[in-house]
Coordinates of C-alpha atoms and ligand atoms in Angstrom, one line a residue:
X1 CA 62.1 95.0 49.8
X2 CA 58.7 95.2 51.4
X3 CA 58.4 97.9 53.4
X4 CA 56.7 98.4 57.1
X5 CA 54.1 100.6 55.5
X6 CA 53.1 97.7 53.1
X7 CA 52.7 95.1 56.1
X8 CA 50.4 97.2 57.5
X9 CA 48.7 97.6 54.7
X10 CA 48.2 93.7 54.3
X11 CA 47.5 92.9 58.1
X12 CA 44.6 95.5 58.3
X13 CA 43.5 94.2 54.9
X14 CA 43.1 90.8 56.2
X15 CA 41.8 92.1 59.1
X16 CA 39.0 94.0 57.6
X17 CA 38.3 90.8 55.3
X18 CA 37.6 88.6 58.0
X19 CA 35.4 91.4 59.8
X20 CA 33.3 92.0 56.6
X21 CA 32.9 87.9 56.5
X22 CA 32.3 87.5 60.0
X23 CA 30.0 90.4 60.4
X24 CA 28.2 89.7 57.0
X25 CA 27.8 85.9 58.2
X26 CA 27.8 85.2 61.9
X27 CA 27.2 81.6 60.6
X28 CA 30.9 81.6 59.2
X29 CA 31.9 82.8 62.9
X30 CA 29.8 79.7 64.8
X31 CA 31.3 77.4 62.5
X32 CA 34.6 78.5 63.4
X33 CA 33.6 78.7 66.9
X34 CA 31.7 75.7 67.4
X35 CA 29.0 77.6 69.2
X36 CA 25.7 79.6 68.2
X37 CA 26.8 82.8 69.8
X38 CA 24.1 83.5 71.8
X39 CA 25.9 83.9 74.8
X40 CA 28.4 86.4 76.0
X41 CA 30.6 83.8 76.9
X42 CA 30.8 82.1 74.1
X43 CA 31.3 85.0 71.8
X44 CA 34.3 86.0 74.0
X45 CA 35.6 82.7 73.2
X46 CA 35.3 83.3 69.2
X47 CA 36.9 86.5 69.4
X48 CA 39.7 84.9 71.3
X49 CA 39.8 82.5 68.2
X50 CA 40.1 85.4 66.3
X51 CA 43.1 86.8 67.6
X52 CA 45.1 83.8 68.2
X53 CA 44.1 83.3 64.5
X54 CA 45.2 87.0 64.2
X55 CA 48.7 86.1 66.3
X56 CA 49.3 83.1 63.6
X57 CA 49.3 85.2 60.6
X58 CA 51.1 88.0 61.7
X59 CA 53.9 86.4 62.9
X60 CA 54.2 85.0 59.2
X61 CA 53.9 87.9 58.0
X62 CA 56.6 89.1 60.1
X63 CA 60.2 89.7 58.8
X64 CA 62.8 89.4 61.6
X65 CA 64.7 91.5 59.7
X66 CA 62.5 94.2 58.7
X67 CA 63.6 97.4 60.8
X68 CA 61.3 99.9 62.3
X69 CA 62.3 103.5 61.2
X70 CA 64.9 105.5 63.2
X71 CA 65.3 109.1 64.2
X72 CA 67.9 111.8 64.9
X73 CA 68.9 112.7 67.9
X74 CA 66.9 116.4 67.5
X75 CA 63.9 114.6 67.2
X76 CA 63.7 112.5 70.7
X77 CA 60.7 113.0 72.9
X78 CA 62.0 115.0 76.3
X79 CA 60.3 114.3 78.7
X80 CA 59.8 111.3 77.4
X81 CA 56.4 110.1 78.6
X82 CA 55.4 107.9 82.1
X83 CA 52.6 105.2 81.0
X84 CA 51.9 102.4 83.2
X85 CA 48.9 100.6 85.0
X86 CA 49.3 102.7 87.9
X87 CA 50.2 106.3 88.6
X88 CA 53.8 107.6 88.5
X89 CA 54.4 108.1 91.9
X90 CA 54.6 104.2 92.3
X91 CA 56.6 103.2 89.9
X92 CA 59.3 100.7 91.5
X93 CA 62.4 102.6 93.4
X94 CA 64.8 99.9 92.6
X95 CA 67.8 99.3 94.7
X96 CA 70.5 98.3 92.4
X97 CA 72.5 97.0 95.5
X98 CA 70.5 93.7 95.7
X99 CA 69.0 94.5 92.2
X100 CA 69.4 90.7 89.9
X101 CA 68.1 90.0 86.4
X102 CA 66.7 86.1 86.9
X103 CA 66.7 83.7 84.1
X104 CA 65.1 80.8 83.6
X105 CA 63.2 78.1 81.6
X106 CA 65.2 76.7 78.1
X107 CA 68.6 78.1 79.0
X108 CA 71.7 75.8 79.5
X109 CA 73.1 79.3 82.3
X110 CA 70.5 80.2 84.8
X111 CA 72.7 82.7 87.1
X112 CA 71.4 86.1 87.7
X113 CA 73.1 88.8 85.9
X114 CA 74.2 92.4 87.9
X115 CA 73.6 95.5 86.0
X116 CA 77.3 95.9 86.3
X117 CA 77.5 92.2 84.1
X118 CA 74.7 93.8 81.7
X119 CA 76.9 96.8 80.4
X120 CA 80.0 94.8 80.2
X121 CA 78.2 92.7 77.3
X122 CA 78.4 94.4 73.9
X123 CA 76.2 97.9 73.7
X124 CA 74.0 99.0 71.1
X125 CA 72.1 102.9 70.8
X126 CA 69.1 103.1 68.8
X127 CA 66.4 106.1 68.2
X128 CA 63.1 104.4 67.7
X129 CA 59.2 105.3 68.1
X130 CA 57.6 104.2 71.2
X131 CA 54.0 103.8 70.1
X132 CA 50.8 103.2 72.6
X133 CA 47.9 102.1 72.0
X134 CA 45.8 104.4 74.4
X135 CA 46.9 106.7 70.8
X136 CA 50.1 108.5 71.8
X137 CA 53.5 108.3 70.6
X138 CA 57.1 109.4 71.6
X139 CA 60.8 109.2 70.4
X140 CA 63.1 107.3 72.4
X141 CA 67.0 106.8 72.3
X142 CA 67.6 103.7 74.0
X143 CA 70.9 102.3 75.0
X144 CA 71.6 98.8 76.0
X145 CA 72.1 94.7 75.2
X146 CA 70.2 93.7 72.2
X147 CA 68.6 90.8 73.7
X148 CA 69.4 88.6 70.7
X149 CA 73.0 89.3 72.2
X150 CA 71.5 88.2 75.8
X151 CA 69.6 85.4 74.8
X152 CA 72.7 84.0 73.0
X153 CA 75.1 84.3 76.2
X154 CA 72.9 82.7 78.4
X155 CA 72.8 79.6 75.8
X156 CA 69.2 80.1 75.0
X157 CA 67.5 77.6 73.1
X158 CA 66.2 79.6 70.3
X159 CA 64.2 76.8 68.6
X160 CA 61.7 77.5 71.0
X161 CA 58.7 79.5 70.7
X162 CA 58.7 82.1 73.5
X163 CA 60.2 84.5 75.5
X164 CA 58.6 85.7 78.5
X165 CA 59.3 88.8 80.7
X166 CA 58.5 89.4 84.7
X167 CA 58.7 92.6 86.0
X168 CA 59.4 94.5 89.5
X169 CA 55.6 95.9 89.4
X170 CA 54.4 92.6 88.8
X171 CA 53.3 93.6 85.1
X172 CA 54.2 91.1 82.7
X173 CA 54.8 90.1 78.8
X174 CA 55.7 87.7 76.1
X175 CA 57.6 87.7 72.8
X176 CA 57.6 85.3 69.9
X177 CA 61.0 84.1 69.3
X178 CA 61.4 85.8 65.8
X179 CA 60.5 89.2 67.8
X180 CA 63.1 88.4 70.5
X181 CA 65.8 87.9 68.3
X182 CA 64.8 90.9 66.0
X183 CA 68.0 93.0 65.5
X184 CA 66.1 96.2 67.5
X185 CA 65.0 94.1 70.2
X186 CA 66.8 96.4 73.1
X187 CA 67.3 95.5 76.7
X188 CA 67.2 98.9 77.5
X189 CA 69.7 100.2 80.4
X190 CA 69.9 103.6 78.9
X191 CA 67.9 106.4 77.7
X192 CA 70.4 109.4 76.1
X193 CA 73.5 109.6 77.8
X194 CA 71.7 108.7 81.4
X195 CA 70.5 105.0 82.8
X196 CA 66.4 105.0 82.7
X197 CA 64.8 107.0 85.0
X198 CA 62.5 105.3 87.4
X199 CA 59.4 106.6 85.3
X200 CA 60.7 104.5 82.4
X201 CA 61.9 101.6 84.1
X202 CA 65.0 102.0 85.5
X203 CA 67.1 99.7 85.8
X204 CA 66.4 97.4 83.0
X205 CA 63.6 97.5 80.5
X206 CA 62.8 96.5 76.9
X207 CA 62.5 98.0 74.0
X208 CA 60.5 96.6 71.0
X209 CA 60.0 99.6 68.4
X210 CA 58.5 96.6 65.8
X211 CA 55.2 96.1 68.5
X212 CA 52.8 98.1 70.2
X213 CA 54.7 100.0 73.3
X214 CA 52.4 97.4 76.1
X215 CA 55.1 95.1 75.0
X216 CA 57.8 97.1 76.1
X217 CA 58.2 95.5 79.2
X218 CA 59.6 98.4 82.0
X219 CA 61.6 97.1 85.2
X220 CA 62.5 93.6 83.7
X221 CA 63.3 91.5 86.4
X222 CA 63.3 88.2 85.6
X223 CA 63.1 86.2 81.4
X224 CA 62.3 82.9 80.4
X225 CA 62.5 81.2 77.8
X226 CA 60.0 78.6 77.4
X227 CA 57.1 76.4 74.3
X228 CA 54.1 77.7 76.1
X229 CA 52.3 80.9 75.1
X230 CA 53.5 82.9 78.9
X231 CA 50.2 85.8 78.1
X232 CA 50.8 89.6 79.8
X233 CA 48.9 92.1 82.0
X234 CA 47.7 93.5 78.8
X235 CA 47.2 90.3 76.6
X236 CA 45.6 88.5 79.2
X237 CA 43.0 91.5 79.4
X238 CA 42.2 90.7 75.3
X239 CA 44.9 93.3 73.9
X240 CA 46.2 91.4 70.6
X241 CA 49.5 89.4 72.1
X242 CA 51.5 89.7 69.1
X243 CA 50.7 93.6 68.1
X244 CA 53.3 93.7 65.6
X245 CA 53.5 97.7 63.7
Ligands
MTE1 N1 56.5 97.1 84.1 C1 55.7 97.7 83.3 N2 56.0 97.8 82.0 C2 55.2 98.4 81.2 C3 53.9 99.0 81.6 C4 53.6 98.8 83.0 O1 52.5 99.2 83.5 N3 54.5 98.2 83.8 N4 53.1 99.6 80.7 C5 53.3 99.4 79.3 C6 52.7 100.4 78.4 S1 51.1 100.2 78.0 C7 53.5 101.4 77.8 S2 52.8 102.5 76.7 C8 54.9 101.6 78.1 C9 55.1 103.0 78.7 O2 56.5 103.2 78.8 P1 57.0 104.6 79.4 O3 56.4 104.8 80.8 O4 58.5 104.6 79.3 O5 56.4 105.7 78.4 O6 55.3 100.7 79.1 C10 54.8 99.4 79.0 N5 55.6 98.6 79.9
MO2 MO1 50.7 101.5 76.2

């Protein structure tokens, strides 16, 4: 079996091949750009190559059944950190009242799920390692709907190549299928014993311990599933979109 140590092993090997080619000929990097690089624009736009090439050939690399390691319960993070684009003291106060998940896009059932719904589906725990990469990390035990388990009840189609997240703060993110139906791919309604706080993105949240944590999409408020590349806050900003670990 190949383990996650290995992967990363090969992904930042490639990486620092094509980064001793491209720096060593910037010819090699104008071919594959189409452009001489003289411009800022233009090398933003070869970078951007870069990545998606990047995006391509991890998610070959990727197993969707290679697991991210798991902790005991002794070893969770409490507090467990507040990261976000903003600071804590405006993190969404969600009313749970008029609170609806929405789905939409390539699914054959498009009504809006309660939380109440949510927790009557089947319920998995799991204590996984949150990583960021501002260079922090924390232990997290996470309760909730494997979204595999979602994504199958709302009759997704899962030939299709995304799955794309909207959230109450207007922060947003994608998945590549493969990701989304990864066994540890959490719609998170718990942490412990407790629903999320607000800091962590009560009510509804993801939890993808197999990516970087800007993929961890807090106060999920509305999925699609859909063929076109959806971007994120983050990813949008130049922050590799598939940032598999
Ligand atoms: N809705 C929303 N989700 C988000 C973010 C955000 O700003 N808004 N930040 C991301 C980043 S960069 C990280 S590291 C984690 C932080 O989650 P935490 O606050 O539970 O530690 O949330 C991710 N999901
Ligand atoms: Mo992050």
């Amino acid at each position: 079996m190949i383990k996650l140590s290995d992967h990363k092993k090969q992904i930042a090997n490639l990486e620092r091949r094509l980064f001793l080619r491209s720096s060593l000929s910037i010819g090699a990097l104008s071919m594959l750009s189409g452009c001489n690089l003289q411009d800022n624009d233009q090398v933003d736009k070869a970078l951007w190559a870069l990545s998606r090439w990047n995006d391509r050939v991890q998610a070959r690399l990727f197993s969707g059944s290679r697991l991210a390691p798991t902790y005991a319960p002794n070893q969770v993070t409490m507090p467990f950190p507040f990261n976000a684009f903003y600071p804590e003291f405006d993190a969404p106060q969600v009313d749970l009242s008029n609170w609806r998940l929405e789905v939409s896009g390539l699914v054959t059932d498009k009504t809006a799920w309660t939380v109440e719904r949510l927790r009557s589906l089947p319920q998995a725990r799991q204590i996984t390692r949150h990583i960021c990469i501002e260079g922090w990390s924390a232990i997290g035990d996470w309760g909730g709907v494997p979204l595999k388990t979602f994504l199958q009840r709302i009759g997704a189609d899962t030939t299709a190549r995304f799955v794309g997240f909207k959230c109450t703060d207007r922060y947003h993110s994608s998945l590549d299928m493969a990701s989304a139906l990864h066994p540890q791919t959490l719609l998170a309604l718990d942490f412990g014993d407790e629903a999320l706080p607000t800091a962590n993105g009560f009510p509804l949240r993801l939890s993808v311990p197999t990516k970087l944590g800007f993929k961890s999409a807090k106060h999920v408020a509305a999925i699609f599933v859909t063929n076109t590349n959806p971007g994120g806050y983050w990813e949008d900003q130049g922050y590799n979109w598939f940032s598999g670990i």
